[in-house]
Tab-separated table of C-alpha atoms in Angstrom:
chain	number	residue	atom	x	y	z
O	1195	CYS	CA	-31.581	40.336	-0.395
O	1196	GLY	CA	-34.420	39.184	1.788
O	1197	ASN	CA	-35.798	42.549	2.770
O	1198	ILE	CA	-35.784	44.186	-0.645
O	1199	ASN	CA	-38.871	43.096	-2.528
O	1200	ILE	CA	-39.414	44.699	-5.907
O	1201	LYS	CA	-42.821	43.108	-6.246
O	1202	ILE	CA	-42.528	41.631	-9.734
O	1203	HIS	CA	-45.585	39.542	-10.348
O	1204	GLY	CA	-48.139	38.974	-13.010
O	1205	THR	CA	-48.915	36.602	-15.817
O	1206	GLU	CA	-46.371	34.381	-17.523
O	1207	LYS	CA	-46.299	36.950	-20.325
O	1208	VAL	CA	-45.411	39.773	-17.916
O	1209	THR	CA	-42.747	37.872	-15.951
O	1210	GLY	CA	-41.323	36.371	-19.157
O	1211	ARG	CA	-40.920	39.873	-20.617
O	1212	ILE	CA	-39.163	41.043	-17.455
O	1213	GLY	CA	-36.833	38.038	-17.607
O	1214	ARG	CA	-35.985	38.776	-21.255
O	1215	LEU	CA	-35.323	42.476	-20.496
O	1216	ILE	CA	-32.965	41.542	-17.675
O	1217	THR	CA	-31.190	38.964	-19.852
O	1218	GLU	CA	-30.721	41.454	-22.698
O	1219	GLU	CA	-29.304	44.042	-20.308
O	1220	ILE	CA	-26.865	41.517	-18.814
O	1221	VAL	CA	-25.587	40.681	-22.308
O	1222	LYS	CA	-25.108	44.405	-23.093
O	1223	VAL	CA	-23.253	45.074	-19.840
O	1224	ALA	CA	-21.108	41.928	-20.141
O	1225	SER	CA	-19.909	42.973	-23.589
O	1226	HIS	CA	-18.208	46.014	-21.971
O	1227	ILE	CA	-16.465	44.148	-19.160
O	1228	HIS	CA	-12.730	44.707	-18.916
O	1229	ARG	CA	-11.028	41.347	-19.218
O	1230	GLU	CA	-7.744	40.691	-17.462
O	1231	ASN	CA	-5.086	38.649	-19.173
O	1232	ASN	CA	-4.272	35.660	-16.984
O	1233	PRO	CA	-6.262	36.682	-13.873
O	1234	GLN	CA	-5.233	35.012	-10.635
O	1235	ILE	CA	-7.783	32.682	-9.076
O	1236	GLU	CA	-7.900	31.811	-5.397
O	1237	ILE	CA	-10.528	30.182	-3.179
O	1238	LYS	CA	-10.840	29.973	0.592
O	1239	THR	CA	-13.310	27.773	2.422
O	1240	LYS	CA	-14.298	27.658	6.074
O	1241	TRP	CA	-16.916	25.763	8.038
O	1242	ILE	CA	-18.455	27.750	10.889
O	1243	LYS	CA	-20.958	26.894	13.608
O	1244	LEU	CA	-24.147	28.935	13.894
O	1245	PRO	CA	-26.391	28.738	16.973
O	1246	CYS	CA	-29.817	27.119	16.586
O	1247	THR	CA	-32.862	27.699	18.722
O	1248	ALA	CA	-36.300	26.130	18.823
O	1249	PRO	CA	-39.508	27.025	20.645
O	1250	GLY	CA	-40.314	25.046	23.778
O	1251	ILE	CA	-42.166	21.757	23.554
O	1252	GLU	CA	-45.277	23.198	25.304
O	1253	ILE	CA	-45.497	26.041	22.778
O	1254	LEU	CA	-45.302	23.506	19.960
O	1255	LYS	CA	-48.050	21.355	21.531
O	1256	LYS	CA	-50.363	24.382	21.663
O	1257	GLU	CA	-49.528	25.305	18.064
O	1258	ILE	CA	-50.247	21.754	16.854
O	1259	LYS	CA	-53.543	21.672	18.759
O	1260	LYS	CA	-54.619	25.053	17.350
O	1261	LEU	CA	-53.654	24.256	13.757
O	1262	SER	CA	-55.172	20.751	13.893
O	1263	LYS	CA	-58.611	22.310	14.506
O	1264	ILE	CA	-58.570	24.224	11.211
O	1265	TYR	CA	-60.747	22.552	8.579
O	1266	PRO	CA	-60.367	22.806	5.700
O	1267	ILE	CA	-56.749	23.754	6.223
O	1268	ASP	CA	-55.082	26.156	3.777
O	1269	LYS	CA	-51.571	25.667	2.399
O	1270	ILE	CA	-49.801	28.063	4.776
O	1271	ASN	CA	-51.408	26.588	7.895
O	1272	ALA	CA	-50.690	23.070	6.605
O	1273	LEU	CA	-47.004	23.998	6.246
O	1274	ASN	CA	-46.989	25.543	9.726
O	1275	LEU	CA	-48.588	22.397	11.153
O	1276	ALA	CA	-46.032	20.149	9.424
O	1277	TRP	CA	-43.217	22.314	10.796
O	1278	ALA	CA	-44.625	22.276	14.347
O	1279	ARG	CA	-45.024	18.480	14.256
O	1280	LYS	CA	-41.481	18.016	12.948
O	1281	MET	CA	-39.994	20.295	15.626
O	1282	TYR	CA	-42.088	18.627	18.343
O	1283	GLY	CA	-40.834	15.214	17.269
O	1284	LEU	CA	-37.225	16.348	17.248
O	1285	LEU	CA	-37.485	17.922	20.698
O	1286	ARG	CA	-39.443	15.006	22.159
O	1287	ASN	CA	-36.792	12.582	20.904
O	1288	ASN	CA	-34.013	14.908	22.092
O	1289	HIS	CA	-32.534	15.289	18.611
O	1290	SER	CA	-32.331	19.055	18.718
O	1291	LYS	CA	-28.902	20.383	17.806
O	1292	ARG	CA	-27.643	23.518	19.489
O	1293	TYR	CA	-25.765	24.571	16.362
O	1294	MET	CA	-25.512	23.889	12.661
O	1295	ARG	CA	-22.397	23.823	10.517
O	1296	VAL	CA	-22.438	25.991	7.413
O	1297	LEU	CA	-19.907	26.561	4.692
O	1298	ILE	CA	-18.551	30.017	3.836
O	1299	GLN	CA	-16.528	30.370	0.635
O	1300	ILE	CA	-14.622	33.255	-0.902
O	1301	LEU	CA	-13.530	33.150	-4.528
O	1302	ARG	CA	-11.169	35.741	-5.964
O	1303	ILE	CA	-10.890	36.049	-9.711
O	1304	GLY	CA	-8.527	38.865	-10.606
O	1305	GLN	CA	-9.888	41.996	-8.914
O	1306	GLY	CA	-13.305	40.417	-8.236
O	1307	LEU	CA	-14.230	38.873	-4.906
O	1308	PHE	CA	-17.236	36.543	-4.669
O	1309	ILE	CA	-18.475	35.694	-1.183
O	1310	PHE	CA	-20.725	32.611	-1.077
O	1311	LEU	CA	-22.978	32.475	1.962
O	1312	PRO	CA	-25.678	30.076	3.137
O	1313	GLY	CA	-29.231	31.356	3.258
O	1314	GLU	CA	-30.170	34.920	2.505
O	1315	LEU	CA	-28.583	37.657	4.583
O	1316	PHE	CA	-30.435	40.942	4.724
O	1317	VAL	CA	-28.911	43.652	2.553
O	1318	GLU	CA	-27.446	45.473	5.557
O	1319	PHE	CA	-25.096	42.535	6.207
O	1320	GLY	CA	-23.916	42.459	2.589
O	1321	LEU	CA	-23.253	46.204	2.679
O	1322	ALA	CA	-21.349	45.816	5.969
O	1323	ILE	CA	-19.160	43.099	4.415
O	1324	LYS	CA	-18.382	45.357	1.455
O	1325	LYS	CA	-17.617	48.321	3.716
O	1326	LYS	CA	-15.332	46.351	6.050
O	1327	LEU	CA	-13.375	44.784	3.200
O	1328	GLY	CA	-13.057	48.102	1.389
O	1329	LEU	CA	-12.628	46.558	-2.043
O	1330	LYS	CA	-14.235	47.789	-5.261
O	1331	HIS	CA	-15.530	44.555	-6.831
O	1332	ILE	CA	-17.292	42.479	-4.153
O	1333	PHE	CA	-20.265	40.254	-4.862
O	1334	VAL	CA	-22.164	38.652	-1.978
O	1335	VAL	CA	-23.929	35.507	-3.210
O	1336	ALA	CA	-26.856	34.076	-1.232
O	1337	TYR	CA	-28.154	30.492	-1.121
O	1338	ALA	CA	-24.738	28.961	-1.687
O	1339	ASN	CA	-23.814	25.603	-0.209
O	1340	ASN	CA	-26.007	25.032	2.892
O	1341	ASN	CA	-28.920	27.287	2.052
O	1342	GLU	CA	-31.348	25.663	4.490
O	1343	ILE	CA	-30.782	28.407	7.060
O	1344	GLY	CA	-33.246	30.670	5.244
O	1345	TYR	CA	-33.297	34.395	5.951
O	1346	VAL	CA	-30.766	36.075	8.244
O	1347	PRO	CA	-32.542	39.245	9.347
O	1348	THR	CA	-31.097	42.208	11.201
O	1349	ARG	CA	-31.990	43.105	14.793
O	1350	GLU	CA	-34.151	45.938	13.415
O	1351	ALA	CA	-36.055	43.479	11.204
O	1352	HIS	CA	-36.774	41.299	14.237
O	1353	LEU	CA	-38.298	44.284	15.999
O	1354	LYS	CA	-40.529	45.035	12.990
O	1355	GLY	CA	-41.490	41.404	12.366
O	1356	GLY	CA	-42.904	40.259	9.056
O	1357	TYR	CA	-42.651	37.310	6.709
O	1358	GLU	CA	-38.870	36.844	6.795
O	1359	VAL	CA	-38.744	36.924	10.616
O	1360	ASP	CA	-42.070	35.427	11.712
O	1361	ARG	CA	-42.991	32.831	9.103
O	1362	ALA	CA	-40.391	31.996	6.469
O	1363	TYR	CA	-38.183	29.832	8.727
O	1364	LYS	CA	-41.039	27.350	9.046
O	1365	LEU	CA	-40.965	26.740	5.297
O	1366	TYR	CA	-37.312	25.601	5.140
């Protein structure tokens, strides 16, 4: 989930070792999974509309002007400038949508329920889904289908700010 960062980084040797350890553990755990004979499979799909917002055209003009003065420009500022120019163009040409359609899917295999969501909801939303459904085997899967919505932070995360709230949306 977007707001839980375990900070794995390092050389290819370090990250490769971590990947192998995780893989080995998955194989061990999977060998002890209870298998149902003839599990029932069911899938439900629904398109929903999510509201979209964009900064005002004057704010974007100022951002473009500010970022255009940076020389040499680093990667992050270059991405921010590209985003601001794209948004400015969309607003200037009146192509801004007020909503976007996203696909939500739920797959039930036996006693397991897989919920496929666009983007990456903060962990609190996944826990709320599990609590409200009250089932034992629920798996919330991020970046399914229309993952271009990026992070979906909580109200508390917006108050704190940070990468997921303040910057990441410009990179999608």
